[in-house]
Amino acid sequence: MELRHLRCFLAVAEELHFARAAELLHIEQSPLSRAIKELEENLGAQLFLRTTKSTRLTRAGRMLCRSASDCAAVSAILLPRFLASWPASRHRDRAC
């Protein structure tokens, strides 16, 4: 599972609409759908009930939504703090 999968999942869970979620993420709908499919395969659970007229969270989707929201909030804080405290000259590993 990758953080990008969780971001995609949270956008769809918030919008309950793939096209609007893709727009929110500034990506095409196809890569968004692919990310959700990969996440569902990785977890072994269907996260959304999709019809031509609606998208709803499954029970597994609702459970993941709570945990994914916490994870996204932590990552939004963690990365900027890390980058601010880590000197730019050390961002890349150097071979000896």
PDB file of C-alpha atoms in Angstrom:
ATOM      1  CA  MET A   1       0.000   0.000   0.000  1.00  0.00           C
ATOM      2  CA  GLU A   2       1.333   3.403  -0.943  1.00  0.00           C
ATOM      3  CA  LEU A   3       0.465   6.835   0.372  1.00  0.00           C
ATOM      4  CA  ARG A   4      -0.764   7.835  -3.095  1.00  0.00           C
ATOM      5  CA  HIS A   5      -3.304   5.006  -2.925  1.00  0.00           C
ATOM      6  CA  LEU A   6      -4.619   6.384   0.355  1.00  0.00           C
ATOM      7  CA  ARG A   7      -4.806   9.915  -1.047  1.00  0.00           C
ATOM      8  CA  CYS A   8      -6.802   8.651  -4.014  1.00  0.00           C
ATOM      9  CA  PHE A   9      -9.039   6.607  -1.749  1.00  0.00           C
ATOM     10  CA  LEU A  10      -9.729   9.568   0.543  1.00  0.00           C
ATOM     11  CA  ALA A  11     -10.591  11.828  -2.394  1.00  0.00           C
ATOM     12  CA  VAL A  12     -13.124   9.328  -3.751  1.00  0.00           C
ATOM     13  CA  ALA A  13     -14.482   8.675  -0.249  1.00  0.00           C
ATOM     14  CA  GLU A  14     -14.956  12.410   0.267  1.00  0.00           C
ATOM     15  CA  GLU A  15     -16.542  13.121  -3.111  1.00  0.00           C
ATOM     16  CA  LEU A  16     -18.267   9.749  -3.644  1.00  0.00           C
ATOM     17  CA  HIS A  17     -17.670  10.452  -7.323  1.00  0.00           C
ATOM     18  CA  PHE A  18     -14.624   9.319  -9.316  1.00  0.00           C
ATOM     19  CA  ALA A  19     -14.608  12.167 -11.846  1.00  0.00           C
ATOM     20  CA  ARG A  20     -14.840  14.866  -9.168  1.00  0.00           C
ATOM     21  CA  ALA A  21     -12.176  13.129  -7.069  1.00  0.00           C
ATOM     22  CA  ALA A  22      -9.857  12.976 -10.086  1.00  0.00           C
ATOM     23  CA  GLU A  23     -10.427  16.675 -10.680  1.00  0.00           C
ATOM     24  CA  LEU A  24      -9.680  17.403  -7.021  1.00  0.00           C
ATOM     25  CA  LEU A  25      -6.393  15.473  -7.311  1.00  0.00           C
ATOM     26  CA  HIS A  26      -5.530  17.051 -10.687  1.00  0.00           C
ATOM     27  CA  ILE A  27      -5.278  13.662 -12.393  1.00  0.00           C
ATOM     28  CA  GLU A  28      -7.264  11.805 -15.027  1.00  0.00           C
ATOM     29  CA  GLN A  29     -10.000   9.426 -13.938  1.00  0.00           C
ATOM     30  CA  SER A  30      -8.234   6.369 -15.388  1.00  0.00           C
ATOM     31  CA  PRO A  31      -5.156   6.504 -13.096  1.00  0.00           C
ATOM     32  CA  LEU A  32      -7.452   7.202 -10.139  1.00  0.00           C
ATOM     33  CA  SER A  33      -9.554   4.124 -10.904  1.00  0.00           C
ATOM     34  CA  ARG A  34      -6.373   2.088 -11.337  1.00  0.00           C
ATOM     35  CA  ALA A  35      -5.042   3.271  -7.945  1.00  0.00           C
ATOM     36  CA  ILE A  36      -8.310   2.297  -6.240  1.00  0.00           C
ATOM     37  CA  LYS A  37      -8.245  -1.106  -7.939  1.00  0.00           C
ATOM     38  CA  GLU A  38      -4.631  -1.666  -6.823  1.00  0.00           C
ATOM     39  CA  LEU A  39      -5.540  -0.683  -3.268  1.00  0.00           C
ATOM     40  CA  GLU A  40      -8.542  -3.022  -3.252  1.00  0.00           C
ATOM     41  CA  GLU A  41      -6.377  -5.871  -4.574  1.00  0.00           C
ATOM     42  CA  ASN A  42      -3.676  -5.135  -2.020  1.00  0.00           C
ATOM     43  CA  LEU A  43      -6.181  -5.166   0.840  1.00  0.00           C
ATOM     44  CA  GLY A  44      -8.268  -8.014  -0.539  1.00  0.00           C
ATOM     45  CA  ALA A  45     -11.444  -6.018  -0.006  1.00  0.00           C
ATOM     46  CA  GLN A  46     -13.875  -4.028  -2.102  1.00  0.00           C
ATOM     47  CA  LEU A  47     -13.876  -0.441  -0.832  1.00  0.00           C
ATOM     48  CA  PHE A  48     -16.645   1.079  -2.956  1.00  0.00           C
ATOM     49  CA  LEU A  49     -19.996  -0.037  -4.312  1.00  0.00           C
ATOM     50  CA  ARG A  50     -20.172   1.474  -7.778  1.00  0.00           C
ATOM     51  CA  THR A  51     -23.169   1.824 -10.046  1.00  0.00           C
ATOM     52  CA  THR A  52     -23.691   4.035 -13.066  1.00  0.00           C
ATOM     53  CA  LYS A  53     -25.504   6.502 -10.817  1.00  0.00           C
ATOM     54  CA  SER A  54     -23.683   6.370  -7.489  1.00  0.00           C
ATOM     55  CA  THR A  55     -20.575   5.458  -5.539  1.00  0.00           C
ATOM     56  CA  ARG A  56     -20.844   4.365  -1.914  1.00  0.00           C
ATOM     57  CA  LEU A  57     -18.358   3.132   0.655  1.00  0.00           C
ATOM     58  CA  THR A  58     -18.530  -0.511   1.684  1.00  0.00           C
ATOM     59  CA  ARG A  59     -18.081  -1.516   5.307  1.00  0.00           C
ATOM     60  CA  ALA A  60     -14.382  -2.112   4.587  1.00  0.00           C
ATOM     61  CA  GLY A  61     -14.216   1.290   2.912  1.00  0.00           C
ATOM     62  CA  ARG A  62     -15.697   3.004   5.963  1.00  0.00           C
ATOM     63  CA  MET A  63     -13.201   1.235   8.220  1.00  0.00           C
ATOM     64  CA  LEU A  64     -10.277   2.224   6.003  1.00  0.00           C
ATOM     65  CA  CYS A  65     -11.544   5.797   5.769  1.00  0.00           C
ATOM     66  CA  ARG A  66     -11.067   6.341   9.497  1.00  0.00           C
ATOM     67  CA  SER A  67      -7.509   4.978   9.485  1.00  0.00           C
ATOM     68  CA  ALA A  68      -6.517   6.580   6.183  1.00  0.00           C
ATOM     69  CA  SER A  69      -7.633  10.011   7.382  1.00  0.00           C
ATOM     70  CA  ASP A  70      -5.313   9.711  10.375  1.00  0.00           C
ATOM     71  CA  CYS A  71      -2.452   8.543   8.161  1.00  0.00           C
ATOM     72  CA  ALA A  72      -2.927  11.404   5.698  1.00  0.00           C
ATOM     73  CA  ALA A  73      -2.992  13.946   8.523  1.00  0.00           C
ATOM     74  CA  VAL A  74       0.245  12.590   9.985  1.00  0.00           C
ATOM     75  CA  SER A  75       1.999  12.549   6.600  1.00  0.00           C
ATOM     76  CA  ALA A  76       0.910  16.139   5.928  1.00  0.00           C
ATOM     77  CA  ILE A  77       2.713  17.158   9.121  1.00  0.00           C
ATOM     78  CA  LEU A  78       5.646  14.742   9.020  1.00  0.00           C
ATOM     79  CA  LEU A  79       7.120  15.468   5.590  1.00  0.00           C
ATOM     80  CA  PRO A  80       7.326  19.279   5.923  1.00  0.00           C
ATOM     81  CA  ARG A  81       8.836  18.944   9.420  1.00  0.00           C
ATOM     82  CA  PHE A  82      11.408  16.456   8.193  1.00  0.00           C
ATOM     83  CA  LEU A  83      12.372  18.543   5.178  1.00  0.00           C
ATOM     84  CA  ALA A  84      12.619  21.700   7.296  1.00  0.00           C
ATOM     85  CA  SER A  85      14.967  20.023   9.767  1.00  0.00           C
ATOM     86  CA  TRP A  86      17.102  18.166   7.231  1.00  0.00           C
ATOM     87  CA  PRO A  87      19.748  20.334   5.488  1.00  0.00           C
ATOM     88  CA  ALA A  88      19.359  20.533   1.711  1.00  0.00           C
ATOM     89  CA  SER A  89      22.901  19.242   1.234  1.00  0.00           C
ATOM     90  CA  ARG A  90      21.879  15.951   2.877  1.00  0.00           C
ATOM     91  CA  HIS A  91      18.802  15.253   0.768  1.00  0.00           C
ATOM     92  CA  ARG A  92      20.826  12.945  -1.463  1.00  0.00           C
ATOM     93  CA  ASP A  93      23.006  10.089  -0.333  1.00  0.00           C
ATOM     94  CA  ARG A  94      26.530  10.286  -1.620  1.00  0.00           C
ATOM     95  CA  ALA A  95      28.742   7.366  -2.499  1.00  0.00           C
ATOM     96  CA  CYS A  96      32.117   7.286  -0.734  1.00  0.00           C
TER      97      CYS A  96
END
